[in-house]
């Protein structure tokens, strides 16, 4: 392990302020990562040739700026949440371990982005190009990179003319849903589904019907019955790993559902934003039934959430309507963003980041397996999510609250209910994002201990 050693010569401020600023800069550049342990006061003082008091003052200053935190008996760490200069979606307070969101791991993306931007800044020709309005669907070389992304993630024989670049996965399925449905129409999904889709259904004024599922995904009988009763327009699915329940659909299940949907003229919106980390040979509706499937993917889960680029493939019959919906919502995906992502895809950076995410998630999921070996949890080897059904004595809301009291944040099953679907008692937690390995261990200890606790006392007061 290399010890972080800043160069203070470039700072003109007093030594302790310079060191606090160097910590801030190193976090911004990704040289110091969330959860990383800083050298002890004495070690850093020796390395820098300053007094221990200077390091102590600098660490106090950095702590005041919410950049680092000291843990009694363990040392000083870069904060996993709430760092001073960086934008955060999670506002968890100090000492809270937030496992509520499935985010990509912060690796060295900031450093890679800095290098890529430097190279891009030299390329005046491409800069001139990306300053212009682009053709519908995106620039040719951005679409070529998109096809390569689809290939990396296992989607075959996509046609270049049909690929549409979007501002991420959410934008992709929002556009597809808006193009295929009108207010009052019915959208089907698994009974527990990604809340981002529920939000779209609600905003577009759709009736959102949740379907029963088993360990292969939604049940064909449930799809059939819903088609007969509600005459839906679309079925939204996460085929290669359902968010939140982690089922993976088999070929047989995909085929039998596709047959029903064809008969009832229902489109599939296949959201593979989380699936792209999974085994690329897993079956999809798009590979098996491209005539009824709109495929949506994005780079947020594999690369990093701020790179808002997605790719959408639609059957010819609805391609134009979906292009119009993309155009109506934002005219085109931001070309600068598409340029960066395309460069990462074509120069191998994207593949390297995906490989690292997969390796780390694999190890983290094995750790989950060690802590939860006595419970019937579900997770994909390389996925971010863990689905944990609760003991009979516990309820999702109350369990989530008990964990929050112990400073671990997770999501109750009810957060994922489609429409009025009756959610079973379970929680979802995520093992990626900014959570350090040490914090993940602590959280898993707390979750497995909470599973052993009796349920809440019954209230006989009325
Ligand atoms: C299943 C699923 N689809 C889409 C998204 C959002 O994707 P994006 O960030 O590319 O818009 C998420 C984010 O968690 C997700 O879990």
Short mmCIF file of C-alpha atoms and ligand atoms in Angstrom, two decimals:
data_model
loop_
_atom_site.label_atom_id
_atom_site.label_comp_id
_atom_site.label_asym_id
_atom_site.label_seq_id
_atom_site.Cartn_x
_atom_site.Cartn_y
_atom_site.Cartn_z
CA UNK A 1 0.00 0.00 0.00
CA UNK A 2 1.41 3.43 -0.94
CA UNK A 3 1.26 6.14 1.68
CA UNK A 4 -0.30 9.40 0.56
CA UNK A 5 2.34 12.13 0.65
CA UNK A 6 1.35 15.58 -0.65
CA UNK A 7 3.70 18.14 -2.08
CA UNK A 8 3.15 21.32 -0.07
CA UNK A 9 5.61 23.46 -2.02
CA UNK A 10 2.97 24.82 -4.40
CA UNK A 11 0.90 26.29 -1.53
CA UNK A 12 1.85 29.67 -0.10
CA UNK A 13 -0.45 29.54 2.96
CA UNK A 14 0.70 28.48 6.46
CA UNK A 15 1.72 24.81 6.61
CA UNK A 16 -1.41 23.49 8.33
CA UNK A 17 -3.72 25.33 5.90
CA UNK A 18 -1.62 24.12 2.97
CA UNK A 19 -1.98 20.52 4.15
CA UNK A 20 -5.76 20.88 4.60
CA UNK A 21 -5.98 22.34 1.08
CA UNK A 22 -3.80 19.50 -0.28
CA UNK A 23 -6.28 16.98 1.20
CA UNK A 24 -9.15 18.85 -0.47
CA UNK A 25 -7.34 18.88 -3.84
CA UNK A 26 -6.36 15.21 -3.58
CA UNK A 27 -10.01 14.22 -2.96
CA UNK A 28 -11.18 16.34 -5.90
CA UNK A 29 -8.60 14.68 -8.18
CA UNK A 30 -9.44 11.19 -6.94
CA UNK A 31 -5.94 10.66 -5.47
CA UNK A 32 -7.59 10.18 -2.09
CA UNK A 33 -10.74 8.09 -2.30
CA UNK A 34 -13.79 7.95 -0.03
CA UNK A 35 -13.10 5.62 2.89
CA UNK A 36 -9.33 5.71 2.35
CA UNK A 37 -7.23 5.80 5.52
CA UNK A 38 -4.89 8.76 5.93
CA UNK A 39 -1.40 8.38 7.45
CA UNK A 40 -1.14 8.81 11.22
CA UNK A 41 -0.27 12.30 12.47
CA UNK A 42 3.27 11.23 13.37
CA UNK A 43 3.89 9.37 10.10
CA UNK A 44 2.76 12.31 7.96
CA UNK A 45 4.70 14.78 10.13
CA UNK A 46 7.88 12.71 9.59
CA UNK A 47 7.25 12.42 5.84
CA UNK A 48 6.64 16.15 5.40
CA UNK A 49 9.23 17.36 7.89
CA UNK A 50 6.66 19.31 9.95
CA UNK A 51 5.58 19.04 13.58
CA UNK A 52 2.90 16.62 14.74
CA UNK A 53 0.93 19.69 15.90
CA UNK A 54 0.83 21.00 12.30
CA UNK A 55 -0.70 17.75 11.03
CA UNK A 56 -3.18 17.69 13.92
CA UNK A 57 -4.27 21.26 13.07
CA UNK A 58 -4.50 20.42 9.36
CA UNK A 59 -6.61 17.30 10.01
CA UNK A 60 -8.87 19.34 12.32
CA UNK A 61 -9.28 21.95 9.58
CA UNK A 62 -10.08 19.25 6.98
CA UNK A 63 -12.54 17.65 9.39
CA UNK A 64 -14.21 21.02 9.92
CA UNK A 65 -14.65 21.21 6.13
CA UNK A 66 -16.28 17.72 6.22
CA UNK A 67 -13.50 16.27 4.06
CA UNK A 68 -12.27 13.64 6.50
CA UNK A 69 -13.41 12.03 9.73
CA UNK A 70 -11.48 10.54 12.61
CA UNK A 71 -12.71 7.30 14.14
CA UNK A 72 -11.56 6.63 17.66
CA UNK A 73 -9.17 3.70 17.75
CA UNK A 74 -9.14 3.27 13.95
CA UNK A 75 -7.55 6.42 12.50
CA UNK A 76 -8.48 9.19 10.09
CA UNK A 77 -10.45 8.47 6.90
CA UNK A 78 -11.64 10.35 3.83
CA UNK A 79 -15.35 10.85 4.35
CA UNK A 80 -17.62 8.50 2.43
CA UNK A 81 -20.43 11.03 2.41
CA UNK A 82 -20.66 14.74 2.91
CA UNK A 83 -17.25 15.83 1.61
CA UNK A 84 -16.98 19.60 1.45
CA UNK A 85 -16.34 20.41 -2.19
CA UNK A 86 -17.98 17.54 -4.05
CA UNK A 87 -21.68 17.38 -4.94
CA UNK A 88 -23.59 14.67 -3.13
CA UNK A 89 -26.99 13.16 -3.72
CA UNK A 90 -26.88 11.51 -0.32
CA UNK A 91 -27.14 13.85 2.61
CA UNK A 92 -26.43 11.26 5.22
CA UNK A 93 -24.98 12.80 8.35
CA UNK A 94 -21.56 11.95 9.67
CA UNK A 95 -21.17 8.37 10.84
CA UNK A 96 -24.23 7.17 8.91
CA UNK A 97 -23.69 4.37 6.39
CA UNK A 98 -26.00 4.96 3.46
CA UNK A 99 -26.76 1.76 1.54
CA UNK A 100 -29.91 3.22 0.01
CA UNK A 101 -28.73 3.91 -3.55
CA UNK A 102 -27.27 1.68 -6.23
CA UNK A 103 -24.40 3.75 -7.52
CA UNK A 104 -21.22 2.82 -9.38
CA UNK A 105 -18.06 2.65 -7.29
CA UNK A 106 -15.84 5.71 -7.36
CA UNK A 107 -12.58 4.32 -8.76
CA UNK A 108 -10.19 6.59 -10.65
CA UNK A 109 -12.85 8.08 -12.96
CA UNK A 110 -11.98 11.68 -11.95
CA UNK A 111 -8.34 11.19 -12.92
CA UNK A 112 -9.32 9.48 -16.18
CA UNK A 113 -11.73 12.30 -16.98
CA UNK A 114 -9.04 14.87 -16.34
CA UNK A 115 -6.70 13.06 -18.77
CA UNK A 116 -9.43 12.70 -21.40
CA UNK A 117 -10.38 16.38 -21.16
CA UNK A 118 -6.76 17.38 -21.65
CA UNK A 119 -6.55 15.28 -24.82
CA UNK A 120 -9.91 16.56 -26.02
CA UNK A 121 -8.83 20.16 -25.49
CA UNK A 122 -6.10 19.63 -28.12
CA UNK A 123 -8.54 18.40 -30.77
CA UNK A 124 -9.91 21.62 -32.24
CA UNK A 125 -11.66 19.87 -35.14
CA UNK A 126 -13.81 17.67 -32.94
CA UNK A 127 -14.44 20.53 -30.51
CA UNK A 128 -15.81 22.59 -33.40
CA UNK A 129 -18.07 19.67 -34.36
CA UNK A 130 -19.49 19.05 -30.93
CA UNK A 131 -20.38 22.71 -30.56
CA UNK A 132 -23.00 22.29 -33.31
CA UNK A 133 -26.53 20.86 -33.26
CA UNK A 134 -26.31 17.16 -34.13
CA UNK A 135 -28.36 14.93 -36.42
CA UNK A 136 -31.31 13.14 -34.77
CA UNK A 137 -30.03 10.12 -32.85
CA UNK A 138 -26.56 11.62 -32.36
CA UNK A 139 -23.27 12.02 -34.27
CA UNK A 140 -22.13 9.10 -36.39
CA UNK A 141 -18.99 8.31 -34.38
CA UNK A 142 -20.97 8.58 -31.13
CA UNK A 143 -23.44 6.04 -32.48
CA UNK A 144 -20.56 3.79 -33.59
CA UNK A 145 -19.25 3.89 -30.03
CA UNK A 146 -22.80 3.16 -28.82
CA UNK A 147 -22.87 -0.01 -30.92
CA UNK A 148 -19.57 -1.01 -29.34
CA UNK A 149 -21.11 -0.47 -25.90
CA UNK A 150 -24.05 -2.68 -26.83
CA UNK A 151 -21.57 -5.31 -28.00
CA UNK A 152 -19.57 -5.07 -24.73
CA UNK A 153 -22.79 -5.65 -22.81
CA UNK A 154 -24.03 -8.50 -25.04
CA UNK A 155 -26.61 -6.94 -27.38
CA UNK A 156 -26.24 -8.38 -30.85
CA UNK A 157 -26.79 -7.15 -34.38
CA UNK A 158 -27.92 -3.66 -33.55
CA UNK A 159 -28.25 -1.40 -36.59
CA UNK A 160 -26.45 1.91 -36.52
CA UNK A 161 -29.33 3.86 -38.11
CA UNK A 162 -31.62 2.69 -35.34
CA UNK A 163 -29.46 3.60 -32.36
CA UNK A 164 -30.62 6.71 -30.48
CA UNK A 165 -28.37 8.45 -27.97
CA UNK A 166 -30.16 9.68 -24.84
CA UNK A 167 -29.25 11.57 -21.68
CA UNK A 168 -29.04 8.36 -19.65
CA UNK A 169 -31.29 5.36 -19.02
CA UNK A 170 -34.03 7.28 -17.23
CA UNK A 171 -34.35 9.65 -20.19
CA UNK A 172 -34.42 6.64 -22.52
CA UNK A 173 -37.36 4.85 -20.93
CA UNK A 174 -39.16 8.11 -20.19
CA UNK A 175 -39.01 8.96 -23.91
CA UNK A 176 -40.09 5.46 -24.94
CA UNK A 177 -43.00 5.42 -22.48
CA UNK A 178 -44.12 8.90 -23.53
CA UNK A 179 -44.02 7.82 -27.20
CA UNK A 180 -45.93 4.57 -26.70
CA UNK A 181 -48.54 5.56 -24.10
CA UNK A 182 -51.14 8.24 -23.55
CA UNK A 183 -52.63 9.40 -20.27
CA UNK A 184 -55.08 6.77 -19.00
CA UNK A 185 -53.23 3.84 -20.65
CA UNK A 186 -51.97 0.94 -18.57
CA UNK A 187 -48.29 0.08 -18.02
CA UNK A 188 -47.31 -3.28 -16.56
CA UNK A 189 -44.18 -4.09 -14.56
CA UNK A 190 -43.03 -6.47 -11.88
CA UNK A 191 -44.98 -5.80 -8.65
CA UNK A 192 -41.75 -4.46 -7.16
CA UNK A 193 -39.90 -2.30 -9.63
CA UNK A 194 -37.45 0.55 -10.10
CA UNK A 195 -39.11 3.68 -8.60
CA UNK A 196 -37.80 5.77 -11.52
CA UNK A 197 -40.25 3.92 -13.74
CA UNK A 198 -43.12 4.41 -11.26
CA UNK A 199 -42.34 8.14 -11.34
CA UNK A 200 -42.60 8.18 -15.15
CA UNK A 201 -45.88 6.26 -15.10
CA UNK A 202 -47.28 8.68 -12.54
CA UNK A 203 -46.12 11.75 -14.41
CA UNK A 204 -47.61 10.57 -17.69
CA UNK A 205 -50.92 9.76 -16.01
CA UNK A 206 -50.71 5.99 -16.62
CA UNK A 207 -52.35 3.24 -14.63
CA UNK A 208 -49.39 1.24 -13.26
CA UNK A 209 -50.20 -2.41 -12.63
CA UNK A 210 -47.70 -4.59 -10.74
CA UNK A 211 -47.46 -8.30 -11.54
CA UNK A 212 -46.62 -11.31 -9.38
CA UNK A 213 -43.26 -12.96 -10.01
CA UNK A 214 -41.18 -16.01 -9.08
CA UNK A 215 -37.46 -16.68 -9.23
CA UNK A 216 -37.49 -16.35 -13.03
CA UNK A 217 -39.23 -12.98 -13.13
CA UNK A 218 -42.83 -11.94 -13.78
CA UNK A 219 -45.26 -14.83 -14.21
CA UNK A 220 -46.67 -15.44 -17.71
CA UNK A 221 -50.11 -16.14 -16.22
CA UNK A 222 -50.05 -12.77 -14.46
CA UNK A 223 -49.05 -11.08 -17.74
CA UNK A 224 -51.86 -12.86 -19.57
CA UNK A 225 -54.50 -11.96 -17.04
CA UNK A 226 -53.38 -8.33 -16.95
CA UNK A 227 -53.43 -8.18 -20.77
CA UNK A 228 -57.02 -9.47 -20.78
CA UNK A 229 -58.20 -7.19 -17.97
CA UNK A 230 -56.36 -3.94 -18.59
CA UNK A 231 -55.35 -3.92 -22.29
CA UNK A 232 -51.92 -2.49 -21.44
CA UNK A 233 -49.66 -0.67 -23.90
CA UNK A 234 -46.28 -1.62 -22.39
CA UNK A 235 -44.49 -4.01 -20.06
CA UNK A 236 -41.44 -2.49 -18.34
CA UNK A 237 -38.81 -5.11 -17.40
CA UNK A 238 -35.26 -5.41 -15.99
CA UNK A 239 -34.59 -8.78 -17.63
CA UNK A 240 -30.98 -9.43 -16.59
CA UNK A 241 -31.50 -8.36 -12.99
CA UNK A 242 -34.69 -6.97 -11.58
CA UNK A 243 -34.26 -3.89 -9.45
CA UNK A 244 -34.94 -4.44 -6.53
CA UNK A 245 -35.61 -8.19 -6.24
CA UNK A 246 -32.59 -9.44 -8.28
CA UNK A 247 -34.35 -12.14 -10.34
CA UNK A 248 -32.83 -13.01 -13.71
CA UNK A 249 -35.24 -14.06 -16.48
CA UNK A 250 -34.62 -17.34 -18.28
CA UNK A 251 -34.98 -17.84 -22.04
CA UNK A 252 -38.11 -19.93 -21.52
CA UNK A 253 -39.71 -17.20 -19.41
CA UNK A 254 -38.83 -14.47 -21.91
CA UNK A 255 -40.25 -16.52 -24.78
CA UNK A 256 -43.53 -17.36 -23.09
CA UNK A 257 -44.10 -13.73 -22.05
CA UNK A 258 -43.18 -12.51 -25.56
CA UNK A 259 -45.81 -14.80 -27.08
CA UNK A 260 -48.53 -13.32 -24.85
CA UNK A 261 -47.41 -9.75 -25.51
CA UNK A 262 -47.39 -10.27 -29.27
CA UNK A 263 -50.90 -11.64 -29.15
CA UNK A 264 -52.10 -8.60 -27.17
CA UNK A 265 -49.96 -6.04 -29.04
CA UNK A 266 -48.03 -4.89 -26.01
CA UNK A 267 -44.53 -3.40 -26.32
CA UNK A 268 -41.66 -4.35 -24.01
CA UNK A 269 -39.51 -1.59 -22.57
CA UNK A 270 -36.38 -3.47 -21.52
CA UNK A 271 -34.31 -1.37 -19.10
CA UNK A 272 -30.83 -2.89 -18.91
CA UNK A 273 -29.11 -0.04 -17.05
CA UNK A 274 -28.21 -2.41 -14.18
CA UNK A 275 -27.99 -5.50 -16.40
CA UNK A 276 -24.90 -4.30 -18.23
CA UNK A 277 -22.72 -5.42 -15.32
CA UNK A 278 -24.08 -8.95 -15.54
CA UNK A 279 -22.90 -11.87 -17.67
CA UNK A 280 -23.26 -10.68 -21.28
CA UNK A 281 -24.58 -14.07 -22.41
CA UNK A 282 -27.73 -13.77 -20.27
CA UNK A 283 -30.81 -13.67 -22.50
CA UNK A 284 -32.72 -10.48 -23.25
CA UNK A 285 -36.02 -9.65 -24.93
CA UNK A 286 -34.10 -7.48 -27.37
CA UNK A 287 -31.84 -10.29 -28.59
CA UNK A 288 -34.65 -12.83 -28.75
CA UNK A 289 -37.66 -10.71 -29.75
CA UNK A 290 -36.39 -7.46 -31.28
CA UNK A 291 -39.69 -6.84 -33.12
CA UNK A 292 -41.56 -6.06 -29.86
CA UNK A 293 -38.72 -4.73 -27.67
CA UNK A 294 -37.43 -1.25 -26.97
CA UNK A 295 -33.99 -1.61 -25.42
CA UNK A 296 -32.68 1.00 -22.99
CA UNK A 297 -29.21 1.06 -21.49
CA UNK A 298 -26.81 3.64 -20.08
CA UNK A 299 -23.36 4.19 -18.71
CA UNK A 300 -24.32 5.40 -15.23
CA UNK A 301 -24.09 2.10 -13.34
CA UNK A 302 -21.01 0.73 -15.08
CA UNK A 303 -18.96 3.95 -15.40
CA UNK A 304 -20.29 6.69 -13.13
CA UNK A 305 -23.63 8.39 -12.49
CA UNK A 306 -22.64 11.84 -13.75
CA UNK A 307 -21.87 10.70 -17.29
CA UNK A 308 -25.44 11.01 -18.52
CA UNK A 309 -25.34 8.99 -21.72
CA UNK A 310 -27.74 6.22 -22.67
CA UNK A 311 -28.46 4.19 -25.80
CA UNK A 312 -31.88 3.20 -27.07
CA UNK A 313 -32.83 0.71 -29.77
CA UNK A 314 -36.42 0.53 -30.95
CA UNK A 315 -38.28 -1.65 -33.46
CA UNK A 316 -38.82 0.12 -36.78
CA UNK A 317 -42.56 0.51 -36.19
CA UNK A 318 -42.02 2.82 -33.19
CA UNK A 319 -38.57 4.21 -33.94
CA UNK A 320 -39.86 7.52 -35.30
CA UNK A 321 -42.26 8.13 -32.44
CA UNK A 322 -39.49 7.55 -29.89
CA UNK A 323 -37.04 9.80 -31.78
CA UNK A 324 -39.69 12.53 -31.70
CA UNK A 325 -40.12 12.04 -27.94
CA UNK A 326 -36.35 12.37 -27.39
CA UNK A 327 -36.32 15.48 -29.55
CA UNK A 328 -39.34 16.94 -27.77
CA UNK A 329 -37.75 16.45 -24.37
CA UNK A 330 -34.21 17.74 -24.96
CA UNK A 331 -33.61 18.03 -28.72
CA UNK A 332 -30.51 15.80 -28.44
CA UNK A 333 -28.21 14.27 -25.84
CA UNK A 334 -25.40 16.69 -24.91
CA UNK A 335 -22.67 16.06 -27.54
CA UNK A 336 -19.83 16.91 -25.14
CA UNK A 337 -20.96 14.17 -22.78
CA UNK A 338 -21.39 11.73 -25.67
CA UNK A 339 -17.87 12.59 -26.90
CA UNK A 340 -16.27 11.76 -23.55
CA UNK A 341 -18.19 8.51 -23.19
CA UNK A 342 -17.44 7.54 -26.83
CA UNK A 343 -13.72 8.08 -26.28
CA UNK A 344 -13.82 5.92 -23.16
CA UNK A 345 -15.64 3.19 -25.05
CA UNK A 346 -13.33 3.17 -28.09
CA UNK A 347 -10.03 3.48 -26.18
CA UNK A 348 -10.87 0.64 -23.77
CA UNK A 349 -11.30 2.82 -20.66
CA UNK A 350 -14.99 1.88 -20.36
CA UNK A 351 -14.20 -1.82 -20.51
CA UNK A 352 -11.49 -1.41 -17.85
CA UNK A 353 -13.86 0.44 -15.53
CA UNK A 354 -16.58 -2.19 -16.02
CA UNK A 355 -14.07 -4.95 -15.28
CA UNK A 356 -12.98 -3.22 -12.06
CA UNK A 357 -16.60 -2.63 -10.98
CA UNK A 358 -17.38 -6.29 -11.64
CA UNK A 359 -14.33 -7.55 -9.71
CA UNK A 360 -14.99 -5.38 -6.68
CA UNK A 361 -18.72 -6.09 -6.64
CA UNK A 362 -18.01 -9.80 -6.88
CA UNK A 363 -15.86 -9.60 -3.74
CA UNK A 364 -18.40 -7.40 -1.95
CA UNK A 365 -21.25 -9.79 -2.77
CA UNK A 366 -19.16 -12.68 -1.38
CA UNK A 367 -18.81 -10.68 1.83
CA UNK A 368 -22.60 -10.25 1.92
CA UNK A 369 -22.88 -14.03 1.54
CA UNK A 370 -20.63 -14.58 4.57
CA UNK A 371 -22.65 -12.26 6.82
CA UNK A 372 -26.12 -13.31 5.62
CA UNK A 373 -25.52 -17.02 5.07
CA UNK A 374 -28.44 -17.93 7.33
CA UNK A 375 -31.00 -15.79 5.48
CA UNK A 376 -32.63 -16.20 2.10
CA UNK A 377 -31.25 -13.05 0.51
CA UNK A 378 -30.96 -12.60 -3.25
CA UNK A 379 -28.23 -10.80 -5.19
CA UNK A 380 -26.36 -11.08 -8.45
CA UNK A 381 -22.65 -11.89 -8.17
CA UNK A 382 -21.64 -8.61 -9.76
CA UNK A 383 -24.69 -6.50 -9.01
CA UNK A 384 -25.03 -3.59 -6.58
CA UNK A 385 -28.29 -4.63 -4.96
CA UNK A 386 -29.15 -7.12 -2.23
CA UNK A 387 -32.77 -8.15 -1.64
CA UNK A 388 -33.41 -9.36 1.87
CA UNK A 389 -36.77 -10.92 2.83
CA UNK A 390 -37.37 -10.43 6.57
CA UNK A 391 -38.25 -12.92 9.33
CA UNK A 392 -41.98 -13.32 9.97
CA UNK A 393 -41.84 -11.19 13.09
CA UNK A 394 -40.46 -8.14 11.28
CA UNK A 395 -42.00 -5.49 9.00
CA UNK A 396 -40.14 -3.63 6.26
CA UNK A 397 -40.81 -0.09 7.56
CA UNK A 398 -40.05 -0.89 11.16
CA UNK A 399 -36.90 -2.87 10.25
CA UNK A 400 -35.68 0.02 8.09
CA UNK A 401 -36.31 2.42 10.97
CA UNK A 402 -34.46 0.19 13.46
CA UNK A 403 -31.47 0.11 11.10
CA UNK A 404 -31.62 3.89 10.68
CA UNK A 405 -31.50 4.24 14.48
CA UNK A 406 -28.31 2.19 14.27
CA UNK A 407 -27.05 4.54 11.51
CA UNK A 408 -27.48 2.20 8.55
CA UNK A 409 -29.78 3.41 5.76
CA UNK A 410 -31.61 0.92 3.50
CA UNK A 411 -34.86 0.99 1.51
CA UNK A 412 -38.06 -0.82 2.59
CA UNK A 413 -39.83 -2.99 -0.01
CA UNK A 414 -42.72 -0.49 -0.07
CA UNK A 415 -40.47 2.04 -1.85
CA UNK A 416 -40.58 -0.23 -4.91
CA UNK A 417 -44.28 -1.09 -5.04
CA UNK A 418 -45.84 -0.62 -8.48
CA UNK A 419 -49.16 1.22 -8.07
CA UNK A 420 -51.07 -0.40 -5.21
CA UNK A 421 -49.08 -3.63 -5.28
CA UNK A 422 -48.93 -5.28 -1.87
CA UNK A 423 -45.20 -5.39 -1.09
CA UNK A 424 -43.85 -8.39 0.86
CA UNK A 425 -41.82 -7.66 4.02
CA UNK A 426 -38.26 -7.17 2.77
CA UNK A 427 -35.56 -4.53 2.35
CA UNK A 428 -33.13 -3.62 -0.42
CA UNK A 429 -29.63 -2.42 0.29
CA UNK A 430 -26.75 -1.58 -2.03
CA UNK A 431 -23.12 -2.49 -1.71
CA UNK A 432 -21.55 -0.11 -4.24
CA UNK A 433 -21.29 3.69 -4.36
CA UNK A 434 -19.17 5.56 -1.84
CA UNK A 435 -19.44 2.96 0.92
CA UNK A 436 -15.97 1.84 1.96
CA UNK A 437 -15.29 -1.83 2.56
CA UNK A 438 -14.87 -1.12 6.28
CA UNK A 439 -18.26 0.61 6.42
CA UNK A 440 -19.87 -2.21 4.44
CA UNK A 441 -18.58 -4.71 6.99
CA UNK A 442 -19.93 -2.62 9.85
CA UNK A 443 -23.31 -2.30 8.12
CA UNK A 444 -23.49 -6.04 7.44
CA UNK A 445 -22.72 -6.78 11.09
CA UNK A 446 -25.55 -4.47 12.13
CA UNK A 447 -28.02 -5.91 9.56
CA UNK A 448 -27.28 -9.52 10.54
CA UNK A 449 -27.61 -8.61 14.22
CA UNK A 450 -30.90 -6.79 13.57
CA UNK A 451 -32.23 -9.95 11.88
CA UNK A 452 -31.79 -11.77 15.19
CA UNK A 453 -33.75 -9.20 17.20
CA UNK A 454 -37.37 -9.85 18.19
CA UNK A 455 -40.04 -7.83 16.39
CA UNK A 456 -41.44 -4.62 17.90
CA UNK A 457 -43.63 -4.87 20.98
CA UNK A 458 -47.32 -5.19 20.16
CA UNK A 459 -49.42 -2.17 20.99
CA UNK A 460 -52.52 -3.13 23.06
CA UNK A 461 -53.30 0.43 24.08
CA UNK A 462 -56.57 0.90 22.15
C1 LIG B 1 -33.14 -0.17 -13.26
C2 LIG B 1 -32.64 1.23 -13.40
N1 LIG B 1 -32.89 1.92 -14.54
C3 LIG B 1 -32.46 3.18 -14.71
C4 LIG B 1 -31.74 3.82 -13.73
C5 LIG B 1 -31.28 5.23 -13.97
O1 LIG B 1 -30.32 5.21 -14.99
P1 LIG B 1 -29.59 6.53 -15.48
O2 LIG B 1 -28.76 7.03 -14.34
O3 LIG B 1 -28.76 6.07 -16.65
O4 LIG B 1 -30.61 7.50 -15.90
C6 LIG B 1 -31.47 3.16 -12.52
C7 LIG B 1 -30.76 3.84 -11.45
O5 LIG B 1 -30.61 3.34 -10.34
C8 LIG B 1 -31.92 1.83 -12.36
O6 LIG B 1 -31.68 1.14 -11.25
#
